[in-house]
GROMACS .gro file of C-alpha atoms in nm:
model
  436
    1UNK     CA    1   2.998   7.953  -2.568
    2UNK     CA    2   2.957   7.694  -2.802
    3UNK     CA    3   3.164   7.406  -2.631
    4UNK     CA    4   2.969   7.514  -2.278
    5UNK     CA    5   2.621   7.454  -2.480
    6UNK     CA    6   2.795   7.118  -2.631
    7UNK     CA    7   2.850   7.023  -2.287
    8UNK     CA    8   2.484   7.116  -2.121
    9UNK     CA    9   2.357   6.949  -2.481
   10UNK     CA   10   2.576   6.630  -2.372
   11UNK     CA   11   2.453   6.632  -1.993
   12UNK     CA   12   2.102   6.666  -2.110
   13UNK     CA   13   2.128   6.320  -2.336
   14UNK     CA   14   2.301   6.132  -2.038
   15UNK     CA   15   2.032   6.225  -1.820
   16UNK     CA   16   1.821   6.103  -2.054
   17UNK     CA   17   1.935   5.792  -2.187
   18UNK     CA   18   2.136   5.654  -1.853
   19UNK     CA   19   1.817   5.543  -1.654
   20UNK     CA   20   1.765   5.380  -2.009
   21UNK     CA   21   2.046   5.083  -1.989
   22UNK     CA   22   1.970   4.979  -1.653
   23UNK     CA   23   1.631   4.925  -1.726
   24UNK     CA   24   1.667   4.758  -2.042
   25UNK     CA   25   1.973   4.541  -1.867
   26UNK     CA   26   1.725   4.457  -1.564
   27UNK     CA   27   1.417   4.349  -1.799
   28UNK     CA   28   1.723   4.152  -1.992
   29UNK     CA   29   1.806   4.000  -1.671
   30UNK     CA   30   1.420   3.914  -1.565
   31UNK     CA   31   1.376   3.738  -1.894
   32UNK     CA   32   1.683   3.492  -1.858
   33UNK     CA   33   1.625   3.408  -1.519
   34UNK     CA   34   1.259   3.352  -1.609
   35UNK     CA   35   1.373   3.114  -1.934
   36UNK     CA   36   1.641   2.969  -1.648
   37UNK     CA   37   1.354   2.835  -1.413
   38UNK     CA   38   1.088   2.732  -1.686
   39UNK     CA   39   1.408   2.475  -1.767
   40UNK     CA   40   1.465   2.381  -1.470
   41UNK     CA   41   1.801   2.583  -1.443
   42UNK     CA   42   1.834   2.736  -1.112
   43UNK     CA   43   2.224   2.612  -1.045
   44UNK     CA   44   2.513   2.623  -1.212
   45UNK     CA   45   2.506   2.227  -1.152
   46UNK     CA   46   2.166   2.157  -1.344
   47UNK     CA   47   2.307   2.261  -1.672
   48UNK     CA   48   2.566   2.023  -1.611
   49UNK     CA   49   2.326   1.765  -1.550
   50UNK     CA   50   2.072   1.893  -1.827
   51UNK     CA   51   2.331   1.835  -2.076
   52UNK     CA   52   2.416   1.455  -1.949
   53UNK     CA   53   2.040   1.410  -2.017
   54UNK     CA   54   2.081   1.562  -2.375
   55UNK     CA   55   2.387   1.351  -2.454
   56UNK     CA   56   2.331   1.057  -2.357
   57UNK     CA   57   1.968   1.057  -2.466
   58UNK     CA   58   2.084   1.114  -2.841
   59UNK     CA   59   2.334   0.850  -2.798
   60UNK     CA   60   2.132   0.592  -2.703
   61UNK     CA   61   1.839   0.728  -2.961
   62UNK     CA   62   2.105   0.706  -3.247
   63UNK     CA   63   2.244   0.355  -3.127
   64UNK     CA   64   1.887   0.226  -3.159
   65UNK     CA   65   1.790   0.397  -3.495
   66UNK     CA   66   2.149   0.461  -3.635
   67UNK     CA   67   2.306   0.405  -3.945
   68UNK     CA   68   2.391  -0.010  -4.056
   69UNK     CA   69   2.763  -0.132  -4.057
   70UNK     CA   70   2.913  -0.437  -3.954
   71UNK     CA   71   3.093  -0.454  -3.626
   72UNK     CA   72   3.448  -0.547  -3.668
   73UNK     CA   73   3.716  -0.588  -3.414
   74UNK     CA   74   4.086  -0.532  -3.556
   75UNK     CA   75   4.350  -0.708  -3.352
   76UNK     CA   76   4.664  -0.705  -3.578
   77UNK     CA   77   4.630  -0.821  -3.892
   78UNK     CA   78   4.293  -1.014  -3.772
   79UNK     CA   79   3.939  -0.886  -3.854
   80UNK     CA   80   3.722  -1.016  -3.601
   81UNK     CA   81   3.336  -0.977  -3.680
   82UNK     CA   82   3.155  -0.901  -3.374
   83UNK     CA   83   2.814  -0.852  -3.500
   84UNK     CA   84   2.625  -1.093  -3.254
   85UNK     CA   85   2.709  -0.785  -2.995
   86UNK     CA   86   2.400  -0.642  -3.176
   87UNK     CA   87   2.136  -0.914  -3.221
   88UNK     CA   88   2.147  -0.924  -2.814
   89UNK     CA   89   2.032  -0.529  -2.799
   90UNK     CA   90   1.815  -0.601  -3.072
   91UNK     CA   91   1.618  -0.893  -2.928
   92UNK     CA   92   1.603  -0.770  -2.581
   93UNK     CA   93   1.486  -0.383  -2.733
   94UNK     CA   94   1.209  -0.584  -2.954
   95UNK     CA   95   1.098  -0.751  -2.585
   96UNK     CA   96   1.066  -0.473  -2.409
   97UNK     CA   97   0.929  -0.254  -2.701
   98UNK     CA   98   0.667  -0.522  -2.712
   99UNK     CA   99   0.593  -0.536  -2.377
  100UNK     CA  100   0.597  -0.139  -2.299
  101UNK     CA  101   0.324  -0.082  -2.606
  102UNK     CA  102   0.112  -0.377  -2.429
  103UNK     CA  103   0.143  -0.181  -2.163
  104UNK     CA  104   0.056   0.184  -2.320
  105UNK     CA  105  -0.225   0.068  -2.554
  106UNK     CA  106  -0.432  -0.123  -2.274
  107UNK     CA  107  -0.345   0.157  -2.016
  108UNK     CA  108  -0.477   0.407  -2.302
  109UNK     CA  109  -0.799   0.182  -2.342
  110UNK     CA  110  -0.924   0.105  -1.947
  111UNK     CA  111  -0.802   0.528  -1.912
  112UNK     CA  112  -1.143   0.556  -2.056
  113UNK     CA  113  -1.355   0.265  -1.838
  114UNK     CA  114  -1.483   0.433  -1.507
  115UNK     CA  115  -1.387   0.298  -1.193
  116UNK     CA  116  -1.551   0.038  -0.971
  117UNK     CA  117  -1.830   0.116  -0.746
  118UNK     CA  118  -1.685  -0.010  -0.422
  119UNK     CA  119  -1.955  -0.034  -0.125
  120UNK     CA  120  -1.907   0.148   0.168
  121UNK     CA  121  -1.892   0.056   0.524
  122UNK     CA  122  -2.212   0.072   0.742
  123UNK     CA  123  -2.214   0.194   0.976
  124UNK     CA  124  -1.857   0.266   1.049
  125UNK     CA  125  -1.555   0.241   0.795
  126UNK     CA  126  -1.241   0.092   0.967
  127UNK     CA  127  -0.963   0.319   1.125
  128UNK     CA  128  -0.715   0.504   0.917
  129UNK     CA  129  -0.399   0.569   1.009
  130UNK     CA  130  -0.200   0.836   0.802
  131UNK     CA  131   0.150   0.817   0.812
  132UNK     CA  132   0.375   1.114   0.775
  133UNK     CA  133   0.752   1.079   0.740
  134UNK     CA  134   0.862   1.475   0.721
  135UNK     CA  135   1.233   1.594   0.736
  136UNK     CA  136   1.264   1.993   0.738
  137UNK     CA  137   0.898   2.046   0.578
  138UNK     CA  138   0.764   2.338   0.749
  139UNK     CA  139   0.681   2.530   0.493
  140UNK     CA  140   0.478   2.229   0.358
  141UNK     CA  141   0.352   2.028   0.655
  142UNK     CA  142   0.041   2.204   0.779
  143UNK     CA  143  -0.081   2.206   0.420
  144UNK     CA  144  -0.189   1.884   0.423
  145UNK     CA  145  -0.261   1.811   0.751
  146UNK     CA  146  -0.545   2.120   0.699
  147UNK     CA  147  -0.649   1.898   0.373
  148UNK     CA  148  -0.662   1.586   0.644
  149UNK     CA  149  -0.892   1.816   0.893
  150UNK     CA  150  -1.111   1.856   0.615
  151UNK     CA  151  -1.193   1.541   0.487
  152UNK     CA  152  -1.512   1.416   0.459
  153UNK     CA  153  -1.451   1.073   0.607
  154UNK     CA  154  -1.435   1.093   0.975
  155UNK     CA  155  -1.271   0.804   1.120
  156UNK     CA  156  -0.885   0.860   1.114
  157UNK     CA  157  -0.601   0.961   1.300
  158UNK     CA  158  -0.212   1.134   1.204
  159UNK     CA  159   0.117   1.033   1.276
  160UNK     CA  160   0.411   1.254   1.153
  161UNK     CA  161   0.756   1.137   1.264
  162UNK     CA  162   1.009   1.499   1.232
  163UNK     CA  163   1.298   1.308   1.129
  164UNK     CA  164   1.652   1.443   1.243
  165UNK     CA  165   1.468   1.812   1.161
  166UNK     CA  166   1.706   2.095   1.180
  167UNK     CA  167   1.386   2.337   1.136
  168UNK     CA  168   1.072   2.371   1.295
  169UNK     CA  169   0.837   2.085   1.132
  170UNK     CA  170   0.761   1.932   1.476
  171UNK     CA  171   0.657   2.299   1.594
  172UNK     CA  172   0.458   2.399   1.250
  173UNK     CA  173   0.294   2.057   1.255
  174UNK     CA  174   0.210   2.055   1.653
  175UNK     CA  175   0.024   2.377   1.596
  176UNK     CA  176  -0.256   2.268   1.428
  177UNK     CA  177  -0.504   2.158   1.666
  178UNK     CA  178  -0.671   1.837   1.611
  179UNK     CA  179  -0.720   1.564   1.873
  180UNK     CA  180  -0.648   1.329   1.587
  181UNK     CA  181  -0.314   1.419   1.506
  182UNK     CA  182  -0.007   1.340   1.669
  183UNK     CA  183   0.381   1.463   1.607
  184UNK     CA  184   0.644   1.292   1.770
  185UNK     CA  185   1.022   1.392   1.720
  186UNK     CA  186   1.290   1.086   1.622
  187UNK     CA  187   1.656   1.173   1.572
  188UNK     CA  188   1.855   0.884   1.471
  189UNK     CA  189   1.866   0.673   1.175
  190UNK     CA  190   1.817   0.730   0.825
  191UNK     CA  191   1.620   0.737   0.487
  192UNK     CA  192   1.207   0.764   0.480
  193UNK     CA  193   1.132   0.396   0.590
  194UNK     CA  194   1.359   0.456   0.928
  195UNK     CA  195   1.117   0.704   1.046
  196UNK     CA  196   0.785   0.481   0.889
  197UNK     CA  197   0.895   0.182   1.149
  198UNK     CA  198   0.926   0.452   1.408
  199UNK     CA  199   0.612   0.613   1.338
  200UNK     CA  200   0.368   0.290   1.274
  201UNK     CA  201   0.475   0.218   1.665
  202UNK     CA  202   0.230   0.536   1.759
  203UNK     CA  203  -0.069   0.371   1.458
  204UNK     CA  204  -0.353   0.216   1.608
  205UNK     CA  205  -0.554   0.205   1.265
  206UNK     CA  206  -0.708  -0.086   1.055
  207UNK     CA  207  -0.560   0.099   0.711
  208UNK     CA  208  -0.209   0.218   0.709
  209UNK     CA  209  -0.192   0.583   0.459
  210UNK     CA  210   0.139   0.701   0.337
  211UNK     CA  211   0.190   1.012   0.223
  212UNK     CA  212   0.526   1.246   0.163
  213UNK     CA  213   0.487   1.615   0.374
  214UNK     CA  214   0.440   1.808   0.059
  215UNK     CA  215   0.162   1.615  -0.094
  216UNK     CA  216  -0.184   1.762  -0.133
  217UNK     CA  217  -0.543   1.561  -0.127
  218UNK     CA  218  -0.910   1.673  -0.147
  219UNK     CA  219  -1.163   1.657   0.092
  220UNK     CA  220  -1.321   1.306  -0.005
  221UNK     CA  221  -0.980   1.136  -0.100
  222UNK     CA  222  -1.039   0.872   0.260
  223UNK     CA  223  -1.410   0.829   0.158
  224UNK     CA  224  -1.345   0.726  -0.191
  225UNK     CA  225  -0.995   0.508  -0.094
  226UNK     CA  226  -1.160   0.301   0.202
  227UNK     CA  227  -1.412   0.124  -0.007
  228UNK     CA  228  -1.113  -0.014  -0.197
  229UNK     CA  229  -1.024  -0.228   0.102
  230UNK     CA  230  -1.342  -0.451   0.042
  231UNK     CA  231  -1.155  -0.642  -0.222
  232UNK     CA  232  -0.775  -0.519  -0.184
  233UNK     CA  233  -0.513  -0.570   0.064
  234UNK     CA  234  -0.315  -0.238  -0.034
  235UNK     CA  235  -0.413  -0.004  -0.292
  236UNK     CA  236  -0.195   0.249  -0.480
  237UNK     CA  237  -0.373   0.636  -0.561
  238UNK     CA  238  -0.352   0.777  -0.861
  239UNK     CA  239  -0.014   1.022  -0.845
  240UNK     CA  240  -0.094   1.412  -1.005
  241UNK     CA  241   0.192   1.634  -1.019
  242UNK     CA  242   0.089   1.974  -0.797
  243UNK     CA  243   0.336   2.181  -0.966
  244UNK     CA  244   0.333   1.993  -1.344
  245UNK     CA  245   0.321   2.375  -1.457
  246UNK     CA  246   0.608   2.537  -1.309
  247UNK     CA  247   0.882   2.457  -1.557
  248UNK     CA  248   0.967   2.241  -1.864
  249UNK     CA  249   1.113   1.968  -1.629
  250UNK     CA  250   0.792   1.916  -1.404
  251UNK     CA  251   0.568   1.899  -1.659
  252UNK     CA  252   0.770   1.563  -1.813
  253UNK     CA  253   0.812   1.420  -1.499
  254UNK     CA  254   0.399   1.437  -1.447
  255UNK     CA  255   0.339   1.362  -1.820
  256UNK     CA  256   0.555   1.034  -1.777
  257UNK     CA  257   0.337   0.919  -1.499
  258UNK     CA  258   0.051   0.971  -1.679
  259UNK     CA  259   0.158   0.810  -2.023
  260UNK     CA  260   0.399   0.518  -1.847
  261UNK     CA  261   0.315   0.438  -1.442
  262UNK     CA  262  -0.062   0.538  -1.475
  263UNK     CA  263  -0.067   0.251  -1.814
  264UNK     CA  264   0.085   0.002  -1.625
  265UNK     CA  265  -0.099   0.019  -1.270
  266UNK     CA  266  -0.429   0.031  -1.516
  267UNK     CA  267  -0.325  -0.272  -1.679
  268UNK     CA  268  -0.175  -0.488  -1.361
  269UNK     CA  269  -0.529  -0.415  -1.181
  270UNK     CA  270  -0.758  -0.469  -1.425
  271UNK     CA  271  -0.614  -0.837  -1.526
  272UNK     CA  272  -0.536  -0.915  -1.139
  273UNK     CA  273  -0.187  -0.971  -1.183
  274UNK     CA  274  -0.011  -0.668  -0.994
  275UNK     CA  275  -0.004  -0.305  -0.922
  276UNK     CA  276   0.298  -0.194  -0.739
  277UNK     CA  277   0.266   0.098  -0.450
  278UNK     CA  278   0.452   0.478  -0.442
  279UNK     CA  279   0.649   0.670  -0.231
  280UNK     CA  280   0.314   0.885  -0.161
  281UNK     CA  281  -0.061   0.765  -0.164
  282UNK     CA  282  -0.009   0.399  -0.099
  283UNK     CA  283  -0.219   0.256   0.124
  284UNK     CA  284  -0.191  -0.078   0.301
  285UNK     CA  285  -0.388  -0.315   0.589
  286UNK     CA  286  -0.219  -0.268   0.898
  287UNK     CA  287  -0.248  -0.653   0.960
  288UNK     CA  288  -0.074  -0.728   0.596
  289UNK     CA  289   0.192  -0.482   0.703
  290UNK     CA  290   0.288  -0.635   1.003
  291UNK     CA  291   0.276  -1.001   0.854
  292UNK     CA  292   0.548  -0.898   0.566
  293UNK     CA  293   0.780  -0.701   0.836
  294UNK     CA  294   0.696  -0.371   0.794
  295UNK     CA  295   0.944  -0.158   0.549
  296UNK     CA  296   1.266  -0.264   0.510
  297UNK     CA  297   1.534  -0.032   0.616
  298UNK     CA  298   1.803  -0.136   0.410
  299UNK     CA  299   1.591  -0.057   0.083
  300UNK     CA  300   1.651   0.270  -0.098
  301UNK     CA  301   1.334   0.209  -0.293
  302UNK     CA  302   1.151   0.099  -0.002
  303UNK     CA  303   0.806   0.091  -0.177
  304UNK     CA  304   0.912  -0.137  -0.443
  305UNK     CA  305   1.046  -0.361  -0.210
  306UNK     CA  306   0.687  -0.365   0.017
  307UNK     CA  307   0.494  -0.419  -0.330
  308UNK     CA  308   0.688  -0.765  -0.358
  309UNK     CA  309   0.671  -0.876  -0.059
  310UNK     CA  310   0.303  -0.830  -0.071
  311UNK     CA  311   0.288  -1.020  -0.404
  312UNK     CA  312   0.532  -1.311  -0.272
  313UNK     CA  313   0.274  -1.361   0.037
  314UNK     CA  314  -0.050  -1.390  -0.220
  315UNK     CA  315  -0.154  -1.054  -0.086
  316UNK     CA  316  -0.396  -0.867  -0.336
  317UNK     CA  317  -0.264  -0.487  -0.476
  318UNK     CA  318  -0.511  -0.282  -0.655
  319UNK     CA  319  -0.502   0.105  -0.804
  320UNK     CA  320  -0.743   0.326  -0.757
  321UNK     CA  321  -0.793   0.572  -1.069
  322UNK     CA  322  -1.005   0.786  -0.916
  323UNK     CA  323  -0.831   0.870  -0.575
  324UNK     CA  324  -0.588   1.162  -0.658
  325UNK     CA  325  -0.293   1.244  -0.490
  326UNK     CA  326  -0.105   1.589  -0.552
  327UNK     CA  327   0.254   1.553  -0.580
  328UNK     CA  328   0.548   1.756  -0.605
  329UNK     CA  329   0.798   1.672  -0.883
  330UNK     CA  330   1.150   1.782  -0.867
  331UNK     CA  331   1.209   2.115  -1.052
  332UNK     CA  332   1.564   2.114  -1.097
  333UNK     CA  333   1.784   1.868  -1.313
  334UNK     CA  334   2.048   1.818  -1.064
  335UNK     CA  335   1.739   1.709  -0.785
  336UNK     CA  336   1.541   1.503  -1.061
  337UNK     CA  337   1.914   1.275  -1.118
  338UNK     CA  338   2.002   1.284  -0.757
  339UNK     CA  339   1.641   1.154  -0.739
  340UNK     CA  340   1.682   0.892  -1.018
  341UNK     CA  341   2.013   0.760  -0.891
  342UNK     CA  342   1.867   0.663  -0.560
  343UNK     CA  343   1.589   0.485  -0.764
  344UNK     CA  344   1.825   0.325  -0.983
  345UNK     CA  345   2.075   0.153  -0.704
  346UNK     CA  346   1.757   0.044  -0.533
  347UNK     CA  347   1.625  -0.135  -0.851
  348UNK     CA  348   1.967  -0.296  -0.809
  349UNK     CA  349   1.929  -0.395  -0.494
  350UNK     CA  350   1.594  -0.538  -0.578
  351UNK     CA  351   1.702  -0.737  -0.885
  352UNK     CA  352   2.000  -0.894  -0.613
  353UNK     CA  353   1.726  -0.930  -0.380
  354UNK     CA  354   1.428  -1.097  -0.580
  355UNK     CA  355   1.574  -1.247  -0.832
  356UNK     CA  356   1.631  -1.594  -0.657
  357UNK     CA  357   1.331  -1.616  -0.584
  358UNK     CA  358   1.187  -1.540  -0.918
  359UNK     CA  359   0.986  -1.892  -0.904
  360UNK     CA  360   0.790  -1.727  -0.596
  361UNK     CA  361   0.617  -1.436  -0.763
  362UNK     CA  362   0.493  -1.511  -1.097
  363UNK     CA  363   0.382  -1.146  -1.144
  364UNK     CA  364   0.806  -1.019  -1.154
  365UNK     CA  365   0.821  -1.168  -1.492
  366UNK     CA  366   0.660  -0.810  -1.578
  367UNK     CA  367   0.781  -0.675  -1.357
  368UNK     CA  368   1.105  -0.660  -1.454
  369UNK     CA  369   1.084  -0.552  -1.787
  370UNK     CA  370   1.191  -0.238  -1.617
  371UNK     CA  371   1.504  -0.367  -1.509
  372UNK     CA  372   1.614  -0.524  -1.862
  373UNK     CA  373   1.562  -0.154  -1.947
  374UNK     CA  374   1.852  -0.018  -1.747
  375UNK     CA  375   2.045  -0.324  -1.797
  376UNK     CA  376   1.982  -0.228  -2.169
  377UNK     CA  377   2.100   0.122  -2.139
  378UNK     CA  378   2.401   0.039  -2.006
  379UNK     CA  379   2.461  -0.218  -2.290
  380UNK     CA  380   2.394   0.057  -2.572
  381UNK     CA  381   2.613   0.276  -2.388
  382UNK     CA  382   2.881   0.024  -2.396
  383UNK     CA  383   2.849   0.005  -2.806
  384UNK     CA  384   2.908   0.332  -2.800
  385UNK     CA  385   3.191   0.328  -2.604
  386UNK     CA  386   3.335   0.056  -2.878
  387UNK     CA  387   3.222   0.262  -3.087
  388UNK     CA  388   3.450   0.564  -3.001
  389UNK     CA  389   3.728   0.348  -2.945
  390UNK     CA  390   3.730   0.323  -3.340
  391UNK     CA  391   3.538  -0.014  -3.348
  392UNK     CA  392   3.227   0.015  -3.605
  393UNK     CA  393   2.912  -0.191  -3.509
  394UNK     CA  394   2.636  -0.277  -3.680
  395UNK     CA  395   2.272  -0.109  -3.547
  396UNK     CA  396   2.038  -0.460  -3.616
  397UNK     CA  397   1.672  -0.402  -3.564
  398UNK     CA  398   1.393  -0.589  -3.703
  399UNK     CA  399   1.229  -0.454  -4.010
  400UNK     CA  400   0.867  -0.372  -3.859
  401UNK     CA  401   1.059  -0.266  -3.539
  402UNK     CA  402   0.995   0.071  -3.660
  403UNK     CA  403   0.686   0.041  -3.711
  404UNK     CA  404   0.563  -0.080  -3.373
  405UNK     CA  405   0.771   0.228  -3.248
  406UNK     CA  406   0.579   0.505  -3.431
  407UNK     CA  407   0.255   0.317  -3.315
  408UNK     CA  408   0.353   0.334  -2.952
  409UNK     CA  409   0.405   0.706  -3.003
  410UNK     CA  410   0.101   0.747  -3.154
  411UNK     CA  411  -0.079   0.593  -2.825
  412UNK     CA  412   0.133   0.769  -2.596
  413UNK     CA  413   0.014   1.100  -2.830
  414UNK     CA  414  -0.346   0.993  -2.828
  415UNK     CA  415  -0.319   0.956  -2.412
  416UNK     CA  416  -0.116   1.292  -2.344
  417UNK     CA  417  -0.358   1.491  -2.615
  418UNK     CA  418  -0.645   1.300  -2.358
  419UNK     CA  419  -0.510   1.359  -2.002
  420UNK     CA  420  -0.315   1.710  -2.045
  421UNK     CA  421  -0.472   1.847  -2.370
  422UNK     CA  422  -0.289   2.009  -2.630
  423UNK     CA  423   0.029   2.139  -2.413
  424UNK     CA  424   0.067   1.745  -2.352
  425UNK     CA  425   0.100   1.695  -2.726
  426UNK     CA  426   0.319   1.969  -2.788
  427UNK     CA  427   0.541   1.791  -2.537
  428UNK     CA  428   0.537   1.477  -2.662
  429UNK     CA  429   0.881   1.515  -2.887
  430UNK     CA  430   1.052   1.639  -2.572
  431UNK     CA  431   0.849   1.317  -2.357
  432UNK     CA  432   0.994   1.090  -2.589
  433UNK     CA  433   1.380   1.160  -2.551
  434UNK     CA  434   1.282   1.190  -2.177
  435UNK     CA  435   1.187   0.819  -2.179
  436UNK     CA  436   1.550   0.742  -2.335
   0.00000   0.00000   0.00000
C-alpha cells in the first residue's frame, strides 16, 4: 500500500513539474535567439566573421597604442634595427588622424548651421526621373514606390529595371498603378550600374534620382531636393538608417554615417571643394550624366567612381542636409563584410584608376585620405605579423598624438550624444573599435 501511494505520490510530481522544463527550456531558447539577432548573429557564419572584427580590431588598436620596444631583426649572429618600419605608420597615422578630426570637428560645427534656402521653380520644376535598380525586392519594392505616389512634388516619372529577378519584383512593382511609373524586365549582365545604363535608356527627365528598392523617403523629399539643382550639378541626400534599431550591428553602421560620412559631405560642401554621391539618394543632371558616360560597368563602387568623374569635368557636387533618405543597413556580420569587401576592391580599383591622373582633380588629395587608411591597416597588420614571427617592434607615436585622439573622441561623443541622444553615447566605446 505504501509503495502504490509512493508511486501515485511520484506520478502526481511529474505531472506537475514536466510541463515545467519545457517551458523554462523554450523561454531559455527565446532569450538566446533574441540576444543572437540584437548582435547581429543569425548564422553560424556571422560569429565567424564577428570575431575577425574583434581580433583584428584589438590588433590594430594595440599596434597603435601598444607598449615601446625597439624593432630588431636577428639574422645569425646580426642584430638588425628596423625601427624606421615604425616612423612610416607613425607619420602617415598622425596625417590621417589630423585630417579625420578636421573633418569631425567642422562636420560637428556646420551639423548645427541650417541649410540653404534654395528657390524654387516657377512655375514648373524640371522633370525627375527616379531610377530603380531592384533584384528580388518584392517584399520591398512597392514601399517606396507608394512613398513616390505620395510626394508632394508633382513632376516626375519611375523607372525600375527587375534585374535577372528569380521572384516576382517586376509583378509586385507593375501592380501599383501610376501612369508615371514604368517596370521593364532585363536579364543579362551584372552588378547595380548594369541595370542603371539599361534603365536611364527608358528616362526622359531633366534630374536623374537613384535610389536602392528598399529605401524609404517622405512625402516632400523631390520638393525640397529640386531646388538644390539651382546651384549644383548632382547633389548627395542625407543617408538615415531605417532599421538603426534592430540590432547592435545596425545601429553602428548608421551611427558611423552620422559621426564620419555625414562630417565629411558637411565639410566638402560648405568650403566648395567636394561631396561625393551614395549608392542611394544621389541625384544627378541628366545632361552631366550623359557628358561623363553614364556609370561605369566595370566599377564595383560605381558611385565613387561617378563622383570623380564629375569632379575631373569641373562639375559642381553639393549635399543636402535636410533631404533624408531611409536606408537599410546590413544586419548580419557575414552581409556587413561581404558588403565591405566589395567596397574595399573597388577603392582599389579606384586608387589604379585615378591615381594618374591625380594632377586633374585637385579635390582627391582629400579624398584619399581614405585610401592611406586601408593601405595603413594593412601595414599595421603586417607589424603584427613580424611581430608573431618573434620580431619585436617598436610602437612610435608622437607625444601629443594622444591627445588629439581623445579630442576627436570627444567630438565624435559630443555629435552622437547630438544626433542619436544618449543610446548614441552609450555606443560610442563600441563606435570606436568599429572605426578600427
Amino acid at each position: 500500500m505504501t509503495s502504490e501511494n509512493n508511486m501515485k505520490k511520484e506520478n502526481k510530481d511529474q505531472l506537475s513539474t514536466s510541463p515545467v522544463k519545457p517551458r523554462i527550456r523554450q523561454i531559455f531558447n527565446l532569450i538566446v535567439s533574441r540576444l543572437h539577432v540584437k548582435l547581429g548573429i543569425l548564422a553560424r557564419k556571422d560569429i565567424l566573421f564577428c570575431s575577425v572584427w574583434i581580433l583584428s580590431t584589438s590588433i590594430f588598436f594595440y599596434l597603435t597604442f601598444g607598449g615601446i620596444r625597439r624593432i630588431t631583426l636577428i639574422l645569425g649572429s646580426i642584430i638588425l634595427d628596423i625601427t624606421i618600419l615604425s616612423y612610416f605608420i607613425a607619420y602617415l597615422s598622425l596625417y590621417i588622424s589630423v585630417g579625420w578630426i578636421f573633418y569631425t570637428v567642422l562636420g560637428f560645427i556646420f551639423s548645427f548651421k541650417k541649410p540653404k534656402k534654395h528657390k524654387q521653380f516657377n512655375p514648373h520644376g524640371p522633370m525627375v526621373s527616379v531610377l530603380i535598380a531592384a533584384r528580388n525586392e518584392e517584399k520591398v519594392i512597392k514601399n517606396l514606390l507608394e512613398d513616390l505616389r505620395k510626394q508632394t512634388y508633382k513632376n516626375w516619372e519611375a523607372v525600375i529595371v527587375a534585374h535577372n529577378c528569380t521572384d516576382n519584383t517586376y509583378e509586385v512593382a507593375s501592380s501599383v498603378k501610376d501612369e508615371r511609373i514604368k517596370v521593364v524586365r532585363f536579364n543579362g549582365g551584372y552588378g547595380k550600374p548594369v541595370a542603371l545604363n539599361y534603365g536611364i535608356r527608358y528616362a526622359k527627365g531633366d534630374i536623374v534620382v537613384v535610389f536602392d528598392a528598399d529605401a524609404r523617403i517622405k512625402s516632400d523629399f523631390l520638393e525640397k531636393l529640386v531646388p538644390y539643382f539651382r546651384e549644383y550639378d548632382a547633389v548627395q541626400v542625407r543617408i538615415e538608417g531605417s532599421n538603426s534599431k534592430l540590432n547592435l550591428l545596425t545601429a553602428l553602421t548608421d551611427l558611423e554615417w552620422v559621426v564620419y560620412t555625414d562630417s565629411v559631405e558637411r565639410f566638402g560642401s560648405e568650403f566648395g571643394i567636394f561631396a561625393l554621391l551614395g549608392g542611394t539618394g544621389q541625384a544627378i543632371k541628366y545632361s552631366a550624366l550623359k557628358d561623363v558616360g553614364f556609370w561605369d560597368e566595370r566599377i564595383l563602387v560605381e558611385d565613387y567612381d561617378l563622383s570623380l568623374r564629375l569632379l575631373e569635368k569641373r562639375y559642381k557636387i553639393g549635399y543636402a542636409p535636410d533631404v533624408v533618405v531611409y536606408d537599410e543597413k546590413p544586419c548580419q556580420w557575414s552581409s556587413f563584410f561581404k558588403q565591405r569587401a566589395r567596397w574595399l576592391r573597388g577603392n582599389f580599383q579606384i586608387l589604379k584608376k585615378y591615381v594618374p591622373k591625380l594632377h586633374k582633380i585637385p579635390q582627391m588629395w582629400h579624398i584619399l585620405l581614405s585610401h592611406i587608411s586601408i593601405a595603413l591597416n594593412y601595414y599595421g597588420y603586417g607589424l603584427a605579423v613580424l611581430y608573431m614571427l618573434g620580431v619585436t617592434y617598436y610602437s612610435f607615436y608622437f607625444p601629443f598624438w594622444i591627445w588629439l585622439w581623445i579630442f576627436n573622441v570627444a567630438i565624435i561623443g559630443l555629435r552622437s550624444l547630438k544626433e542619436r541622444g544618449l543610446r548614441g553615447l552609450m555606443l560610442l566605446p563600441l563606435l570606436i573599435l568599429f572605426s578600427y
